[in-house]
């Protein structure tokens, strides 16, 4: 999880909050006045880049995002997997066959 601080124009708060919800972020504090808005909270590290790429369009190029590592949290649901691309070192025969093909 990353902690984020977001400075943006007040008219962009509603669409930004919608995108933060889609990114599974939680907003901890918000300060909004006539000329400035600031949001802070937590966002999954794997979703920061996608949110960051949407930010200029949502804030008319005026949004500033700062994110830093906050904590490790378990991944909800089934953990992500990927197929093995090399020999399995736990299966000696398969591993040695893979080494011979390199």
XYZ file of N, CA, C and O in Angstrom:
408
model
N 0.842 -1.182 0.000
C 0.000 0.000 0.000
C 0.882 1.238 0.000
O 1.927 1.252 0.643
N 0.453 2.241 -0.729
C 1.143 3.528 -0.756
C 0.265 4.588 -0.095
O -0.954 4.581 -0.254
N 0.905 5.501 0.616
C 0.218 6.675 1.140
C 0.267 7.724 0.040
O 1.274 7.891 -0.630
N -0.839 8.431 -0.179
C -0.824 9.467 -1.207
C -1.266 10.808 -0.632
O -2.031 10.866 0.333
N -0.730 11.866 -1.216
C -1.172 13.239 -0.992
C -1.495 13.797 -2.358
O -0.688 13.690 -3.284
N -2.652 14.384 -2.480
C -3.125 14.859 -3.767
C -3.630 16.284 -3.632
O -4.521 16.565 -2.834
N -3.004 17.195 -4.377
C -3.447 18.589 -4.448
C -4.139 18.784 -5.789
O -3.601 18.382 -6.832
N -5.322 19.399 -5.772
C -6.091 19.546 -6.990
C -7.065 20.711 -6.873
O -7.330 21.192 -5.773
N -7.603 21.159 -8.017
C -8.614 22.215 -7.965
C -9.915 21.663 -7.379
O -10.237 20.484 -7.555
N -10.677 22.484 -6.671
C -11.892 21.986 -6.014
C -12.942 21.423 -6.960
O -13.687 20.528 -6.593
N -12.999 21.928 -8.200
C -14.012 21.410 -9.128
C -13.683 20.010 -9.638
O -14.523 19.353 -10.249
N -12.486 19.511 -9.369
C -12.083 18.181 -9.822
C -12.232 17.118 -8.735
O -11.966 15.946 -8.976
N -12.683 17.498 -7.555
C -12.752 16.549 -6.442
C -13.688 15.383 -6.753
O -13.340 14.220 -6.533
N -14.868 15.640 -7.247
C -15.847 14.571 -7.486
C -15.329 13.522 -8.478
O -15.363 12.320 -8.178
N -14.840 13.920 -9.662
C -14.343 12.881 -10.569
C -13.107 12.152 -10.030
O -12.941 10.953 -10.246
N -12.256 12.862 -9.310
C -11.067 12.226 -8.742
C -11.468 11.212 -7.669
O -10.914 10.119 -7.602
N -12.440 11.551 -6.832
C -12.908 10.601 -5.819
C -13.466 9.337 -6.469
O -13.269 8.231 -5.964
N -14.147 9.486 -7.587
C -14.657 8.324 -8.315
C -13.541 7.419 -8.801
O -13.611 6.196 -8.663
N -12.493 8.017 -9.356
C -11.354 7.218 -9.843
C -10.574 6.602 -8.695
O -10.060 5.496 -8.808
N -10.478 7.307 -7.579
C -9.813 6.719 -6.402
C -10.591 5.500 -5.914
O -10.001 4.484 -5.539
N -11.913 5.586 -5.928
C -12.732 4.433 -5.517
C -12.515 3.252 -6.469
O -12.399 2.106 -6.033
N -12.441 3.532 -7.770
C -12.180 2.468 -8.746
C -10.819 1.827 -8.524
O -10.631 0.646 -8.807
N -9.855 2.602 -8.016
C -8.502 2.096 -7.757
C -8.395 1.432 -6.390
O -7.302 1.070 -5.965
N -9.514 1.286 -5.686
C -9.554 0.673 -4.349
C -8.758 1.477 -3.328
O -8.186 0.914 -2.394
N -8.725 2.783 -3.506
C -8.047 3.673 -2.554
C -9.014 4.063 -1.447
O -10.235 4.040 -1.626
N -8.455 4.427 -0.308
C -9.263 4.957 0.789
C -8.770 6.367 1.100
O -7.563 6.586 1.234
N -9.686 7.298 1.186
C -9.344 8.679 1.506
C -9.424 8.834 3.021
O -10.442 8.518 3.637
N -8.330 9.304 3.626
C -8.283 9.474 5.083
C -8.647 10.887 5.504
O -9.356 11.084 6.481
N -8.135 11.883 4.780
C -8.452 13.278 5.106
C -8.738 14.047 3.824
O -8.217 13.713 2.758
N -9.553 15.068 3.954
C -9.822 15.957 2.819
C -9.984 17.377 3.347
O -10.612 17.595 4.379
N -9.375 18.315 2.641
C -9.525 19.742 2.936
C -9.878 20.429 1.629
O -9.126 20.339 0.658
N -11.015 21.086 1.617
C -11.483 21.726 0.391
C -11.921 23.141 0.725
O -12.703 23.354 1.651
N -11.378 24.118 -0.018
C -11.862 25.493 0.099
C -12.156 26.011 -1.304
O -12.172 25.246 -2.260
N -12.363 27.290 -1.453
C -12.786 27.859 -2.734
C -11.737 27.743 -3.834
O -12.071 27.707 -5.018
N -10.457 27.688 -3.466
C -9.395 27.709 -4.489
C -8.506 26.475 -4.496
O -7.687 26.313 -5.409
N -8.627 25.604 -3.515
C -7.680 24.505 -3.385
C -8.330 23.322 -2.682
O -9.165 23.497 -1.795
N -7.935 22.119 -3.072
C -8.390 20.908 -2.382
C -7.189 20.000 -2.164
O -6.265 19.954 -2.978
N -7.203 19.299 -1.034
C -6.136 18.347 -0.731
C -6.767 17.082 -0.164
O -7.604 17.138 0.744
N -6.365 15.934 -0.720
C -6.827 14.628 -0.271
C -5.615 13.803 0.137
O -4.572 13.871 -0.522
N -5.746 13.022 1.199
C -4.694 12.082 1.587
C -5.344 10.742 1.885
O -6.530 10.663 2.229
N -4.572 9.664 1.732
C -5.115 8.342 2.007
C -4.170 7.244 1.583
O -2.962 7.458 1.429
N -4.737 6.059 1.362
C -3.979 4.882 0.968
C -4.493 4.356 -0.365
O -5.702 4.361 -0.623
N -3.568 3.893 -1.193
C -3.910 3.325 -2.498
C -3.009 2.105 -2.727
O -1.824 2.151 -2.377
N -3.552 1.021 -3.293
C -2.705 -0.131 -3.588
C -1.575 0.268 -4.545
O -1.802 0.970 -5.536
N -0.369 -0.171 -4.246
C 0.804 0.217 -5.042
C 0.648 -0.150 -6.513
O 1.066 0.597 -7.397
N 0.017 -1.262 -6.792
C -0.155 -1.699 -8.171
C -1.130 -0.862 -8.972
O -1.216 -0.994 -10.185
N -1.858 0.015 -8.320
C -2.854 0.841 -9.016
C -2.453 2.306 -9.114
O -3.165 3.113 -9.703
N -1.298 2.662 -8.556
C -0.858 4.059 -8.560
C -0.623 4.560 -9.976
O -1.089 5.633 -10.359
N 0.083 3.787 -10.794
C 0.437 4.252 -12.136
C -0.802 4.518 -12.988
O -0.899 5.550 -13.660
N -1.766 3.585 -12.961
C -2.983 3.777 -13.758
C -3.742 5.027 -13.307
O -4.236 5.800 -14.139
N -3.827 5.236 -11.988
C -4.506 6.437 -11.495
C -3.738 7.691 -11.904
O -4.321 8.677 -12.337
N -2.429 7.638 -11.776
C -1.590 8.796 -12.097
C -1.722 9.204 -13.560
O -1.692 10.400 -13.878
N -1.873 8.237 -14.462
C -2.013 8.578 -15.878
C -3.355 9.245 -16.179
O -3.464 9.985 -17.148
N -4.374 9.006 -15.352
C -5.682 9.626 -15.553
C -5.763 11.017 -14.922
O -6.643 11.814 -15.274
N -4.882 11.311 -14.005
C -4.967 12.537 -13.217
C -4.944 13.831 -14.042
O -5.751 14.724 -13.788
N -4.075 13.985 -15.040
C -4.080 15.250 -15.794
C -5.427 15.542 -16.455
O -5.886 16.688 -16.458
N -6.080 14.534 -16.992
C -7.386 14.741 -17.615
C -8.474 15.087 -16.614
O -9.384 15.852 -16.912
N -8.370 14.513 -15.426
C -9.380 14.766 -14.394
C -9.234 16.133 -13.737
O -10.208 16.696 -13.238
N -8.009 16.660 -13.711
C -7.740 17.906 -12.980
C -7.344 19.066 -13.900
O -6.828 20.068 -13.431
N -7.538 18.916 -15.202
C -7.183 19.960 -16.177
C -5.687 20.265 -16.118
O -5.268 21.408 -16.307
N -4.875 19.251 -15.803
C -3.427 19.417 -15.730
C -2.940 20.080 -14.454
O -1.763 20.394 -14.332
N -3.811 20.288 -13.476
C -3.435 21.012 -12.266
C -3.256 20.114 -11.044
O -2.922 20.595 -9.965
N -3.462 18.818 -11.175
C -3.340 17.916 -10.031
C -1.894 17.521 -9.765
O -1.110 17.330 -10.688
N -1.547 17.427 -8.506
C -0.198 17.002 -8.093
C -0.361 15.818 -7.151
O -1.027 15.923 -6.119
N 0.255 14.697 -7.520
C 0.166 13.474 -6.720
C 1.539 13.116 -6.174
O 2.518 13.071 -6.912
N 1.581 12.867 -4.884
C 2.788 12.367 -4.235
C 2.405 11.055 -3.574
O 1.442 11.011 -2.800
N 3.140 9.976 -3.882
C 2.846 8.697 -3.233
C 4.141 8.083 -2.713
O 5.176 8.163 -3.369
N 4.052 7.492 -1.536
C 5.197 6.850 -0.900
C 4.738 5.538 -0.278
O 3.565 5.372 0.069
N 5.681 4.613 -0.133
C 5.356 3.330 0.478
C 4.811 3.550 1.883
O 5.341 4.344 2.647
N 3.751 2.819 2.232
C 3.158 2.945 3.564
C 3.241 1.641 4.337
O 3.690 1.622 5.469
N 2.819 0.535 3.732
C 2.779 -0.732 4.465
C 2.490 -1.873 3.497
O 2.026 -1.651 2.379
N 2.759 -3.069 3.949
C 2.367 -4.266 3.214
C 1.006 -4.720 3.724
O 0.750 -4.695 4.923
N 0.122 -5.086 2.803
C -1.184 -5.643 3.149
C -1.396 -6.881 2.291
O -0.958 -6.915 1.134
N -2.068 -7.896 2.798
C -2.325 -9.077 1.966
C -3.192 -8.727 0.756
O -4.050 -7.841 0.829
N -2.962 -9.428 -0.331
C -3.761 -9.247 -1.533
C -5.111 -9.914 -1.297
O -5.161 -11.084 -0.917
N -6.228 -9.189 -1.477
C -7.534 -9.823 -1.268
C -7.832 -10.830 -2.380
O -7.427 -10.647 -3.521
N -8.529 -11.876 -2.035
C -8.911 -12.878 -3.029
C -7.769 -13.819 -3.344
O -6.842 -14.009 -2.560
N -7.822 -14.395 -4.525
C -6.804 -15.342 -4.969
C -5.539 -14.588 -5.347
O -5.589 -13.644 -6.136
N -4.387 -14.999 -4.806
C -3.142 -14.309 -5.158
C -2.829 -14.467 -6.650
O -3.155 -15.489 -7.246
N -2.210 -13.474 -7.258
C -1.865 -13.581 -8.675
C -0.809 -14.662 -8.891
O 0.031 -14.912 -8.030
N -0.865 -15.310 -10.044
C 0.117 -16.345 -10.404
C 0.582 -16.109 -11.826
O -0.054 -15.376 -12.591
N 1.662 -16.755 -12.175
C 2.126 -16.760 -13.560
C 2.803 -18.092 -13.810
O 3.357 -18.702 -12.889
N 2.789 -18.567 -15.040
C 3.402 -19.864 -15.323
C 4.926 -19.785 -15.215
O 5.527 -18.742 -15.476
N 5.528 -20.889 -14.816
C 6.987 -20.968 -14.711
C 7.589 -20.901 -16.107
O 7.101 -21.522 -17.039
N 8.653 -20.126 -16.280
C 9.309 -19.976 -17.580
C 10.663 -20.670 -17.633
O 11.357 -20.585 -18.637
N 11.029 -21.311 -16.557
C 12.302 -22.030 -16.525
C 12.067 -23.402 -15.901
O 10.956 -23.782 -15.584
N 13.144 -24.169 -15.744
C 13.032 -25.486 -15.134
C 12.685 -25.384 -13.661
O 13.102 -24.457 -12.966
N 11.917 -26.333 -13.190
C 11.505 -26.352 -11.795
C 12.623 -26.960 -10.947
O 12.893 -28.160 -11.057
N 13.297 -26.200 -10.089
C 14.393 -26.748 -9.298
C 13.931 -27.772 -8.258
O 14.748 -28.502 -7.721
N 12.634 -27.848 -8.017
C 12.119 -28.852 -7.093
C 11.908 -30.204 -7.769
O 11.706 -31.204 -7.109
N 11.965 -30.234 -9.091
C 11.865 -31.466 -9.867
C 13.191 -31.631 -10.601
O 13.420 -31.026 -11.643
N 14.080 -32.439 -10.045
C 15.454 -32.538 -10.548
C 15.504 -32.912 -12.029
O 16.259 -32.319 -12.802
N 14.711 -33.893 -12.455
C 14.731 -34.327 -13.855
C 14.323 -33.183 -14.786
O 14.992 -32.915 -15.783
N 13.228 -32.502 -14.459
C 12.759 -31.386 -15.276
C 13.797 -30.259 -15.296
O 14.051 -29.660 -16.336
N 14.406 -29.990 -14.180
C 15.398 -28.924 -14.080
C 16.627 -29.220 -14.927
O 17.118 -28.352 -15.670
N 17.134 -30.465 -14.853
C 18.309 -30.833 -15.656
C 17.986 -30.817 -17.142
O 18.820 -30.418 -17.960
N 16.780 -31.243 -17.528
C 16.385 -31.169 -18.941
C 16.360 -29.718 -19.423
O 16.792 -29.421 -20.534
N 15.883 -28.827 -18.578
C 15.842 -27.407 -18.943
C 17.255 -26.854 -19.113
O 17.526 -26.095 -20.038
N 18.169 -27.246 -18.246
C 19.550 -26.761 -18.349
C 20.225 -27.247 -19.614
O 21.029 -26.531 -20.204
N 19.906 -28.464 -20.063
C 20.504 -29.018 -21.282
C 20.009 -28.316 -22.538
O 20.671 -28.331 -23.562
N 18.847 -27.673 -22.493
C 18.273 -27.021 -23.663
C 18.691 -25.555 -23.806
O 18.272 -24.882 -24.705
N 19.487 -25.073 -22.901
C 19.876 -23.654 -22.971
C 21.063 -23.451 -23.860
O 21.919 -24.085 -24.126
